[in-house]
Coordinates of C-alpha atoms in Angstrom, one line a residue:
Chain M
X15 CA 130.6 96.6 159.5
X16 CA 128.5 95.8 156.1
X17 CA 126.1 92.9 156.0
X18 CA 126.3 89.9 153.8
X19 CA 124.1 90.7 150.8
X20 CA 121.5 88.3 149.4
X21 CA 122.5 86.2 146.5
X22 CA 119.0 86.4 145.1
X23 CA 117.7 89.1 142.8
X24 CA 117.0 92.3 144.7
X25 CA 113.4 93.0 144.4
X26 CA 113.0 96.5 143.3
X27 CA 109.9 98.5 142.5
X28 CA 109.9 101.3 140.2
X29 CA 108.2 104.6 141.0
X30 CA 107.0 107.2 138.6
X31 CA 107.6 105.5 135.3
X32 CA 105.5 104.2 132.5
X33 CA 105.2 100.6 131.6
X34 CA 107.7 101.0 128.7
X35 CA 110.7 102.6 131.0
X36 CA 109.7 99.9 133.3
X37 CA 110.3 97.2 130.7
X38 CA 113.5 98.7 129.9
X39 CA 114.7 98.5 133.2
X40 CA 113.5 94.9 133.3
X41 CA 115.9 94.1 130.5
X42 CA 118.7 96.2 131.8
X43 CA 118.5 94.2 135.1
X44 CA 118.0 90.8 133.6
X45 CA 120.9 91.3 130.6
X46 CA 123.6 93.6 131.6
X47 CA 123.0 93.5 135.4
X48 CA 123.4 90.0 135.1
X49 CA 120.1 88.9 136.8
X50 CA 121.2 90.7 140.2
X51 CA 117.9 92.4 140.3
X52 CA 114.3 92.3 139.1
X53 CA 111.7 94.4 138.7
X54 CA 108.5 93.3 141.0
X55 CA 105.0 94.3 140.7
X56 CA 102.8 93.1 143.5
X57 CA 105.5 91.4 145.5
X58 CA 106.7 93.3 148.3
X59 CA 109.7 95.1 147.0
X60 CA 113.2 95.5 149.1
X61 CA 113.9 98.7 147.5
X62 CA 112.5 101.3 145.0
X63 CA 114.0 102.8 141.7
X64 CA 112.9 106.5 141.1
X65 CA 113.7 108.5 138.4
X66 CA 114.2 112.1 139.6
X67 CA 114.1 113.6 136.3
X68 CA 110.6 112.8 135.4
X69 CA 108.2 115.5 136.0
X70 CA 107.2 115.3 139.9
X71 CA 110.2 113.1 140.5
X72 CA 111.4 115.1 143.4
X73 CA 108.1 115.1 145.0
X74 CA 107.8 111.4 144.5
X75 CA 110.9 110.7 145.9
X76 CA 109.9 113.1 148.9
X77 CA 106.7 111.3 149.7
X78 CA 108.1 107.9 149.3
X79 CA 111.1 108.8 151.7
X80 CA 108.5 110.1 154.2
X81 CA 106.6 106.9 154.1
X82 CA 109.5 104.6 154.1
X83 CA 112.3 106.4 155.8
X84 CA 114.4 103.2 155.8
X85 CA 113.7 101.3 152.5
X86 CA 116.6 101.7 150.0
X87 CA 115.9 103.7 147.1
X88 CA 118.1 103.7 144.1
X89 CA 117.8 107.5 142.7
X90 CA 118.4 108.1 139.2
X91 CA 119.2 111.4 137.6
X92 CA 121.3 113.2 134.9
X93 CA 122.4 115.6 137.8
X94 CA 122.1 113.6 141.0
X95 CA 122.1 115.8 144.5
X96 CA 125.4 116.5 146.0
X97 CA 123.9 114.6 149.1
X98 CA 121.6 112.0 150.1
X99 CA 120.3 110.1 153.0
X100 CA 122.0 107.0 154.0
X101 CA 119.3 104.6 152.3
X102 CA 119.3 106.5 149.1
X103 CA 122.1 105.2 146.5
X104 CA 122.5 107.9 143.6
X105 CA 123.0 106.7 140.1
X106 CA 124.2 109.2 137.6
X107 CA 122.2 108.7 134.0
X108 CA 122.7 107.1 131.6
X109 CA 123.1 104.3 134.0
X110 CA 126.2 102.3 133.1
X111 CA 125.9 98.5 134.2
X112 CA 128.9 98.9 136.4
X113 CA 127.4 101.7 138.2
X114 CA 124.0 99.8 138.7
X115 CA 125.6 96.7 139.8
X116 CA 127.6 98.7 142.6
X117 CA 124.2 100.2 143.6
X118 CA 122.4 96.9 143.7
X119 CA 125.3 95.6 145.9
X120 CA 125.0 98.5 148.4
X121 CA 121.2 98.2 148.3
X122 CA 121.6 94.5 149.3
X123 CA 123.8 95.4 152.0
X124 CA 121.1 97.8 153.4
X125 CA 118.6 95.2 153.1
X126 CA 120.7 92.8 155.1
X127 CA 121.5 95.3 157.6
X128 CA 117.7 95.9 158.2
X129 CA 116.7 92.2 158.0
X130 CA 119.3 91.4 160.8
X131 CA 117.9 93.1 163.8
X132 CA 114.2 92.2 162.7
X133 CA 115.3 88.4 162.6
X134 CA 116.7 88.6 166.0
X135 CA 113.4 90.1 167.3
X136 CA 111.2 87.7 165.4
X137 CA 108.2 88.3 167.9
X138 CA 108.3 91.8 167.0
X139 CA 105.5 93.4 165.0
X140 CA 106.4 94.6 161.4
X141 CA 107.8 98.1 161.6
X142 CA 105.7 99.4 158.8
X143 CA 102.0 99.6 159.3
X144 CA 100.0 97.6 156.8
X145 CA 98.7 100.8 154.9
X146 CA 102.4 102.0 154.4
X147 CA 102.9 99.5 151.8
X148 CA 103.8 101.2 148.7
X149 CA 100.9 103.0 147.0
X150 CA 102.0 102.4 143.4
X151 CA 100.3 100.7 140.4
X152 CA 103.1 99.0 138.4
X153 CA 101.6 98.3 135.0
X154 CA 103.5 95.2 133.3
X155 CA 103.4 94.5 129.5
X156 CA 102.8 90.7 128.9
X157 CA 105.8 89.1 127.7
X158 CA 105.6 88.2 123.9
X159 CA 103.1 85.2 123.1
X160 CA 105.8 82.2 122.9
X161 CA 103.4 80.1 121.0
X162 CA 104.6 78.0 118.2
X163 CA 103.4 80.3 115.5
X164 CA 105.8 82.9 116.7
X165 CA 108.7 80.5 117.7
X166 CA 112.1 82.6 117.7
X167 CA 114.9 81.5 115.2
X168 CA 117.0 78.3 116.0
X169 CA 120.5 78.3 115.6
X170 CA 122.1 75.2 114.5
X171 CA 126.0 75.2 114.9
X172 CA 128.1 73.0 113.0
X173 CA 128.0 70.3 116.0
X174 CA 124.3 70.3 116.4
X175 CA 123.9 70.3 112.5
X176 CA 126.0 67.1 112.2
X177 CA 124.3 65.4 114.9
X178 CA 121.1 66.1 113.5
X179 CA 121.5 65.8 109.8
X180 CA 125.0 63.9 109.5
X181 CA 128.3 64.8 107.5
X182 CA 128.4 65.0 104.0
X183 CA 132.1 65.2 102.3
X184 CA 132.7 68.0 99.9
X185 CA 132.4 66.8 96.2
X186 CA 134.2 67.6 92.9
X187 CA 131.4 69.2 90.9
X188 CA 133.4 68.0 87.9
X189 CA 133.3 64.3 88.8
X190 CA 129.9 63.0 87.5
X191 CA 129.9 60.0 89.8
X192 CA 130.6 62.4 92.9
X193 CA 127.9 64.8 91.5
X194 CA 125.1 62.1 91.4
X195 CA 125.3 61.6 95.0
X196 CA 124.3 65.1 95.7
X197 CA 120.7 64.7 94.5
X198 CA 117.4 64.0 96.5
X199 CA 113.9 63.8 95.2
X200 CA 111.5 65.3 97.4
X201 CA 108.3 64.0 96.4
X202 CA 109.6 60.8 97.5
X203 CA 109.3 62.2 100.9
X204 CA 106.9 63.8 103.6
X205 CA 108.2 67.0 101.9
X206 CA 106.7 66.4 98.6
X207 CA 103.2 65.3 100.1
X208 CA 103.3 68.4 102.1
X209 CA 103.8 70.9 99.2
X210 CA 101.1 69.0 97.1
X211 CA 98.6 69.3 100.0
X212 CA 99.6 73.1 100.5
X213 CA 99.0 74.0 96.8
X214 CA 95.6 72.0 97.2
X215 CA 94.8 74.3 99.9
X216 CA 95.8 77.5 98.2
X217 CA 93.6 76.2 95.1
X218 CA 90.7 75.7 97.2
X219 CA 91.4 78.5 99.4
X220 CA 90.2 76.5 102.3
X221 CA 91.6 74.9 105.5
X222 CA 92.6 71.3 104.3
X223 CA 93.9 68.4 105.9
X224 CA 96.7 66.0 104.5
X225 CA 95.9 62.7 106.2
X226 CA 98.8 60.1 105.9
X227 CA 99.2 57.0 108.0
X228 CA 102.2 58.9 109.9
X229 CA 100.0 61.9 111.3
X230 CA 97.3 64.4 109.8
X231 CA 98.5 68.0 108.8
X232 CA 96.4 70.7 108.6
X233 CA 96.9 73.7 106.1
X234 CA 95.1 77.1 106.7
X235 CA 96.0 79.4 103.7
X236 CA 94.2 82.6 105.3
X237 CA 96.5 82.6 108.1
X238 CA 99.4 81.0 106.4
X239 CA 99.6 78.3 109.2
X240 CA 100.3 74.6 109.5
X241 CA 98.9 72.3 112.1
X242 CA 101.0 69.0 113.1
X243 CA 100.7 67.5 116.3
X244 CA 104.7 66.1 116.1
X245 CA 107.8 67.1 118.2
X246 CA 111.0 68.0 116.6
X247 CA 112.3 64.6 116.9
X248 CA 109.2 62.8 115.5
X249 CA 109.7 65.5 112.6
X250 CA 113.2 64.7 112.2
X251 CA 112.4 61.1 111.8
X252 CA 109.8 61.1 109.5
X253 CA 111.7 63.7 107.2
X254 CA 114.8 61.5 106.9
X255 CA 113.2 58.4 105.3
X256 CA 111.4 57.8 102.0
X257 CA 107.8 58.3 103.1
X258 CA 106.7 55.1 101.5
X259 CA 109.1 53.3 103.8
X260 CA 108.0 54.7 107.1
X261 CA 104.4 54.5 106.1
X262 CA 105.1 50.5 105.5
X263 CA 106.8 50.4 108.6
X264 CA 104.3 52.0 110.9
X265 CA 101.2 50.3 109.4
X266 CA 102.3 47.4 107.6
X267 CA 101.0 49.0 104.1
X268 CA 101.0 46.7 101.2
X269 CA 100.5 49.3 98.6
X270 CA 96.7 49.3 98.3
X271 CA 96.3 52.3 100.1
X272 CA 97.4 55.4 99.1
X273 CA 100.1 57.3 100.9
X274 CA 98.2 60.4 101.5
X275 CA 94.6 61.8 101.3
X276 CA 93.7 65.3 100.9
X277 CA 90.4 66.8 102.7
X278 CA 88.8 69.9 103.2
X279 CA 88.2 70.6 107.1
X280 CA 85.0 71.9 108.8
X281 CA 84.8 75.3 110.0
X282 CA 84.4 74.2 113.6
X283 CA 87.5 72.1 113.6
X284 CA 89.5 74.7 111.9
X285 CA 88.7 77.1 114.4
X286 CA 89.6 74.5 117.1
X287 CA 93.1 73.6 115.5
X288 CA 94.0 77.4 115.0
X289 CA 93.9 77.9 118.7
X290 CA 96.1 74.8 119.3
X291 CA 99.5 74.9 120.5
X292 CA 100.7 73.0 117.5
X293 CA 100.1 75.8 115.1
X294 CA 103.7 76.7 113.1
X295 CA 104.1 79.3 110.4
X296 CA 103.9 77.9 107.0
X297 CA 107.2 79.3 105.9
X298 CA 108.8 78.1 109.1
X299 CA 107.5 74.6 108.6
X300 CA 108.3 74.2 104.9
X301 CA 111.8 75.4 105.4
X302 CA 112.5 73.0 108.4
X303 CA 111.1 70.1 106.8
X304 CA 113.3 70.8 103.5
X305 CA 116.2 71.3 105.8
X306 CA 115.6 67.8 107.6
X307 CA 114.7 66.1 104.4
X308 CA 118.0 67.3 102.2
X309 CA 120.4 66.8 104.9
X310 CA 122.9 69.0 103.0
X311 CA 121.8 67.5 99.4
X312 CA 119.7 69.4 96.7
X313 CA 116.4 68.6 94.8
X314 CA 116.8 66.6 91.9
X315 CA 115.2 69.4 89.7
X316 CA 118.3 71.9 90.1
X317 CA 121.2 72.1 88.1
X318 CA 123.9 73.0 90.7
X319 CA 126.4 73.6 88.2
X320 CA 124.6 76.9 87.0
X321 CA 124.7 80.2 89.0
X322 CA 121.9 80.7 91.5
X323 CA 120.5 83.7 93.3
X324 CA 118.4 84.3 96.5
X325 CA 115.7 86.3 95.5
X326 CA 114.6 87.3 99.0
X327 CA 115.9 86.9 102.5
X328 CA 114.1 84.3 104.4
X329 CA 112.6 85.4 107.8
X330 CA 115.6 84.6 109.7
X331 CA 114.2 85.3 113.2
X332 CA 111.5 82.6 112.6
X333 CA 113.4 79.8 111.2
X334 CA 115.9 77.0 111.8
X335 CA 119.1 78.5 110.7
X336 CA 121.9 76.1 109.6
X337 CA 125.6 77.0 110.1
X338 CA 126.7 80.2 108.5
X339 CA 123.0 80.8 107.1
X340 CA 123.5 84.4 107.4
X341 CA 126.7 84.6 105.3
X342 CA 125.1 82.4 102.8
X343 CA 122.0 84.3 102.6
X344 CA 123.8 87.6 102.2
X345 CA 126.3 86.4 99.4
X346 CA 123.8 84.2 97.4
X347 CA 121.3 87.7 97.7
X348 CA 124.3 89.8 96.4
X349 CA 125.1 88.2 93.4
X350 CA 124.5 84.8 91.3
X351 CA 126.9 82.0 91.9
X352 CA 126.8 78.3 92.0
X353 CA 126.7 76.5 95.5
X354 CA 130.0 75.3 94.7
X355 CA 131.4 78.8 94.2
X356 CA 129.6 80.0 97.4
X357 CA 131.3 77.4 99.7
X358 CA 134.2 78.1 98.0
X359 CA 134.0 82.2 98.7
X360 CA 133.0 81.6 102.5
X361 CA 135.6 79.0 103.1
X362 CA 132.7 76.7 104.4
X363 CA 131.6 73.1 103.8
X364 CA 129.6 72.6 100.7
X365 CA 127.0 70.6 102.7
X366 CA 126.1 73.9 104.7
X367 CA 125.3 75.9 101.6
X368 CA 123.4 72.8 99.9
X369 CA 121.0 72.9 103.0
X370 CA 120.4 76.4 103.1
X371 CA 120.0 76.2 99.2
X372 CA 117.4 73.2 99.7
X373 CA 115.6 75.0 102.3
X374 CA 115.3 78.3 100.4
X375 CA 114.4 76.7 97.3
X376 CA 111.5 75.1 99.1
X377 CA 110.1 78.5 99.9
X378 CA 110.4 79.4 96.3
X379 CA 113.1 81.9 97.2
X380 CA 115.7 80.8 94.8
X381 CA 116.3 81.8 90.9
X382 CA 118.5 80.2 88.5
X383 CA 119.3 83.4 86.2
X384 CA 119.4 82.8 82.3
X385 CA 122.1 81.1 80.6
X386 CA 125.0 83.3 79.9
X387 CA 125.1 85.2 83.3
X388 CA 128.6 85.1 84.6
X389 CA 128.7 84.1 88.2
X390 CA 130.5 86.6 90.7
X391 CA 134.1 85.1 91.5
X392 CA 135.9 87.9 92.6
X393 CA 136.2 88.4 96.5
X394 CA 135.7 91.9 97.8
X395 CA 138.8 92.5 99.8
X396 CA 139.2 95.5 101.8
X397 CA 140.7 98.1 99.3
X398 CA 142.0 100.5 101.5
X399 CA 142.9 101.1 105.2
X400 CA 139.7 102.8 106.2
X401 CA 137.7 99.9 104.6
X402 CA 139.9 97.2 106.4
X403 CA 139.2 99.4 109.7
X404 CA 135.4 99.0 108.8
X405 CA 135.7 95.3 108.4
X406 CA 137.5 95.0 111.7
X407 CA 134.8 96.9 113.5
X408 CA 132.1 94.6 111.7
X409 CA 133.6 91.6 113.1
X410 CA 134.1 92.9 116.4
X411 CA 130.2 94.0 116.2
X412 CA 129.4 90.3 115.2
X413 CA 131.4 88.8 117.8
X414 CA 130.1 90.9 120.3
X415 CA 126.3 90.2 119.0
X416 CA 126.9 86.2 118.9
X417 CA 128.7 86.1 122.2
X418 CA 125.8 87.4 124.3
Chain J
X12 CA 138.7 104.9 117.2
X13 CA 136.6 103.9 113.9
X14 CA 134.6 107.0 112.5
X15 CA 132.1 104.4 111.7
X16 CA 130.5 103.8 115.0
X17 CA 127.0 104.2 115.1
X18 CA 123.8 102.1 114.0
X19 CA 120.5 104.0 113.6
X20 CA 117.3 103.0 114.5
X21 CA 114.1 104.6 112.9
X22 CA 110.4 104.0 112.3
X23 CA 107.1 105.2 113.3
X24 CA 105.7 105.9 116.7
X25 CA 105.3 102.6 118.6
X26 CA 107.3 100.3 116.6
X27 CA 109.8 99.6 119.1
X28 CA 112.8 101.6 118.7
X29 CA 113.6 102.4 122.3
X30 CA 113.0 98.8 123.1
X31 CA 115.0 97.5 120.6
X32 CA 118.1 99.5 121.6
X33 CA 117.4 98.8 125.1
X34 CA 117.4 94.9 124.2
X35 CA 121.1 95.5 122.9
X36 CA 122.7 98.1 124.9
X37 CA 125.1 97.9 127.6
X38 CA 123.7 100.8 129.5
X39 CA 120.3 101.7 130.5
X40 CA 119.4 103.7 127.5
X41 CA 119.1 107.5 127.8
X42 CA 115.3 108.5 126.7
X43 CA 113.8 111.5 126.2
X44 CA 110.3 110.6 126.4
X45 CA 107.5 113.3 127.2
X46 CA 103.7 112.9 127.7
X47 CA 102.0 112.7 124.1
X48 CA 100.1 115.6 123.4
X49 CA 99.2 115.1 119.6
X50 CA 97.9 112.1 117.7
X51 CA 100.5 109.9 119.0
X52 CA 98.6 109.8 122.2
X53 CA 96.0 107.5 120.4
X54 CA 98.9 104.7 120.5
X55 CA 100.7 105.4 123.6
X56 CA 100.9 107.6 126.7
X57 CA 104.6 108.9 126.2
X58 CA 106.7 109.3 122.9
X59 CA 110.3 110.1 122.3
X60 CA 110.5 113.5 121.5
X61 CA 114.4 113.7 121.0
X62 CA 116.3 110.6 120.5
X63 CA 117.2 107.3 122.3
X64 CA 120.8 106.5 123.0
X65 CA 122.4 103.1 123.8
X66 CA 125.9 101.6 123.7
X67 CA 127.4 98.4 122.8
X68 CA 130.7 98.1 124.3
X69 CA 133.3 96.0 122.1
X70 CA 136.5 94.2 123.0
X71 CA 139.3 96.9 122.7
X72 CA 137.4 99.5 124.4
X73 CA 135.7 100.5 121.3
X74 CA 131.9 101.3 121.4
X75 CA 128.9 101.0 119.1
X76 CA 126.2 104.0 119.6
X77 CA 122.8 103.0 119.0
X78 CA 120.5 105.9 118.1
X79 CA 116.8 105.9 117.9
X80 CA 115.1 108.7 115.9
X81 CA 112.0 110.3 117.5
X82 CA 108.9 108.7 115.7
X83 CA 107.4 112.2 115.0
X84 CA 107.9 113.8 111.7
X85 CA 108.4 117.2 113.2
X86 CA 111.7 116.4 114.6
X87 CA 113.1 115.2 111.5
X88 CA 115.8 118.0 111.0
X89 CA 117.7 115.9 113.4
X90 CA 117.7 112.8 111.3
X91 CA 120.7 114.2 109.1
X92 CA 122.9 114.8 112.0
X93 CA 122.3 111.8 113.4
X94 CA 123.2 109.6 110.3
X95 CA 126.4 110.9 109.7
X96 CA 129.0 108.2 110.7
X97 CA 126.2 105.4 110.5
X98 CA 127.1 102.0 109.8
X99 CA 123.4 101.4 108.5
X100 CA 119.8 102.0 109.1
X101 CA 117.3 99.8 111.1
X102 CA 113.7 100.5 110.0
X103 CA 111.2 99.1 112.4
X104 CA 107.7 99.1 111.1
X105 CA 104.5 98.5 113.2
X106 CA 102.4 95.9 111.6
X107 CA 99.3 97.1 113.4
X108 CA 99.2 100.5 111.9
X109 CA 96.5 101.7 109.7
X110 CA 98.8 102.0 106.5
X111 CA 102.3 100.5 107.5
X112 CA 103.3 100.9 103.8
X113 CA 102.9 104.8 103.9
X114 CA 105.2 104.5 106.7
X115 CA 107.6 102.4 104.8
X116 CA 107.9 105.0 102.0
X117 CA 108.1 108.0 104.2
X118 CA 111.0 106.4 106.2
X119 CA 112.7 105.0 103.3
X120 CA 112.2 108.4 101.5
X121 CA 113.4 110.3 104.2
X122 CA 116.7 108.3 104.7
X123 CA 117.2 107.4 101.1
X124 CA 120.9 109.0 100.8
X125 CA 122.0 107.3 103.9
X126 CA 120.5 104.1 102.8
X127 CA 122.2 104.1 99.4
X128 CA 125.5 104.9 101.1
X129 CA 125.1 102.1 103.8
X130 CA 122.3 99.6 103.8
X131 CA 118.9 98.8 105.3
X132 CA 117.6 96.0 107.4
X133 CA 113.6 96.2 108.1
X134 CA 112.1 94.6 111.1
X135 CA 108.2 94.3 111.1
X136 CA 107.1 94.4 114.8
X137 CA 103.4 93.4 116.3
X138 CA 103.1 90.6 113.7
X139 CA 101.8 88.4 116.9
X140 CA 98.9 91.0 116.7
X141 CA 98.3 91.3 113.3
X142 CA 99.7 89.1 110.3
X143 CA 98.7 91.0 107.7
X144 CA 100.3 92.8 105.6
X145 CA 102.6 89.5 105.5
X146 CA 106.3 90.0 104.9
X147 CA 106.2 89.2 101.2
X148 CA 104.4 92.5 100.7
X149 CA 106.7 94.7 102.4
X150 CA 109.2 92.8 100.2
X151 CA 107.3 93.5 97.1
X152 CA 106.9 97.3 98.3
X153 CA 110.6 97.6 99.1
X154 CA 111.7 96.3 95.9
X155 CA 109.5 98.8 93.8
X156 CA 111.6 101.3 95.5
X157 CA 114.4 99.8 94.2
X158 CA 115.9 98.1 97.1
X159 CA 116.7 94.7 98.1
X160 CA 116.7 94.4 102.1
X161 CA 116.4 91.7 104.6
X162 CA 112.9 91.9 106.1
X163 CA 112.4 89.9 109.3
X164 CA 109.5 89.8 111.6
X165 CA 111.0 90.9 115.1
X166 CA 109.8 91.2 118.6
X167 CA 111.8 94.3 119.8
X168 CA 111.9 92.8 123.2
X169 CA 113.7 90.1 122.2
X170 CA 117.6 90.5 122.0
X171 CA 118.0 87.6 120.0
X172 CA 115.6 89.0 117.1
X173 CA 117.4 92.3 117.1
X174 CA 120.8 90.7 117.0
X175 CA 119.8 88.8 114.1
X176 CA 118.5 92.0 112.5
X177 CA 122.0 93.6 113.1
X178 CA 123.8 90.8 111.9
X179 CA 121.9 90.7 108.5
X180 CA 122.8 94.2 108.3
X181 CA 126.5 93.8 108.6
X182 CA 126.4 90.9 106.3
X183 CA 124.7 92.8 103.5
X184 CA 127.3 95.3 103.9
X185 CA 129.9 92.4 103.6
X186 CA 129.0 88.7 103.0
X187 CA 132.4 87.6 103.6
X188 CA 132.5 88.5 107.1
X189 CA 133.9 86.1 109.7
X190 CA 133.4 86.4 113.4
X191 CA 136.9 85.9 114.3
X192 CA 138.5 89.1 115.2

């Protein structure tokens, strides 16, 4: 009768694999194998994974088995041997998730079977001599530095976007009254002060600090980095209110003091700030404060009735993505059109297009082609069954990517 | 089954092709690595000498095959075979290389016909180790070659990063795609 397997991940050592292959399996266990197993280094493994096809693979397995006759081994091979001992589970390459999951379950049963008699005789010394512990060096690659400078993309779905930035109804572009509600002036917000300070830093080509009664913000033109000691909620709050108002609220300012002051930073101070956890990339910071400030409006310097075009894709893996950002980027990069037309073409709320547009505009990624350029209006529908099949396949891939 | 069922990953040695495929694949990738014996060994101990292969299973039983080309030029005879039926090209660049733009031009040149028929996305890896050249410089280089491609900073170990790269490839091919099946 099989023993009840453990519910915690099976601890597996890998043998005869380089660090890259080991990392592949680390990800395979974490993803497709649903965390049912984990690659371990110095901790005592419950089982060992051996690739029989590597040079010396057979010899490694033989040596391992002679030292640990009862330890479960998952043996990988394109052509697995026809037979194996009772403690060896064969998995044919390419290892499918299902086959590996079955092997993990079987291994856990074997581990449980070995554990039971041992726990029944608790005073019994370990069956394995101390020197028989695995004589392998598992080299692990450090996980990517998750410091704020390399922060991954943050995806705002429609609900989160609404709770962060509020809801704005679509407007009729032909109605001047409605159109007037669409604009905001970045210079009245923190966004404008940050942009001005960045320009000063670039002109001076020196680390520079923007001092405001709210917070200090430091700029590093060489590294294209910004230091600001504020969390997401604080940033959201300060971006949402005209800067003069929030400064007055916070420090009771009566207008005698300037809202901000730009100074050069000493080399020592710059060095210390560059090692801080509050460092973010320039691009992701400018993008974010534009998104938070605009709330789905557009800068007053822009004519939304003229076609616009995205000059380059922003660095989508390191910025906060408003809803439908990828589609908006692809469409506006493909051909010029007004933001209203883009929203219509994609069948989405105008606010999402305006939010994307404002953030991209803050990074200098938007151009307005000369007057007379005709905006693209025709929707690209699949012209034939083969094209339709392709579109259907692409949709399935997208669903698959977004589900996982 | 669709005849377009492959996504091709290419790029120089050590750019993260194998890892990127592993982060998306539903099966452990088949790798054909061997101990590096030429100049490759200066960058890593083993390298892919044939190709990497992974699978993404889709609802309805369809599969997307993920192929990674070997990083070494002497295997480029395989590249034409690989691209047949490909949806598009994912070019991974290693930002710590001596001259990444030489790599960029080389790979775009080798796959130009395929890129013109489909599309290209570029993921720049190792930017946590080297911020230079910046992405803007990659954009300028690509535009000088007459292309307009999405270019993102990527950690090949991150499923999310690689997923965004593939999504950009698909939306570039058809911006009006929706997620609903």
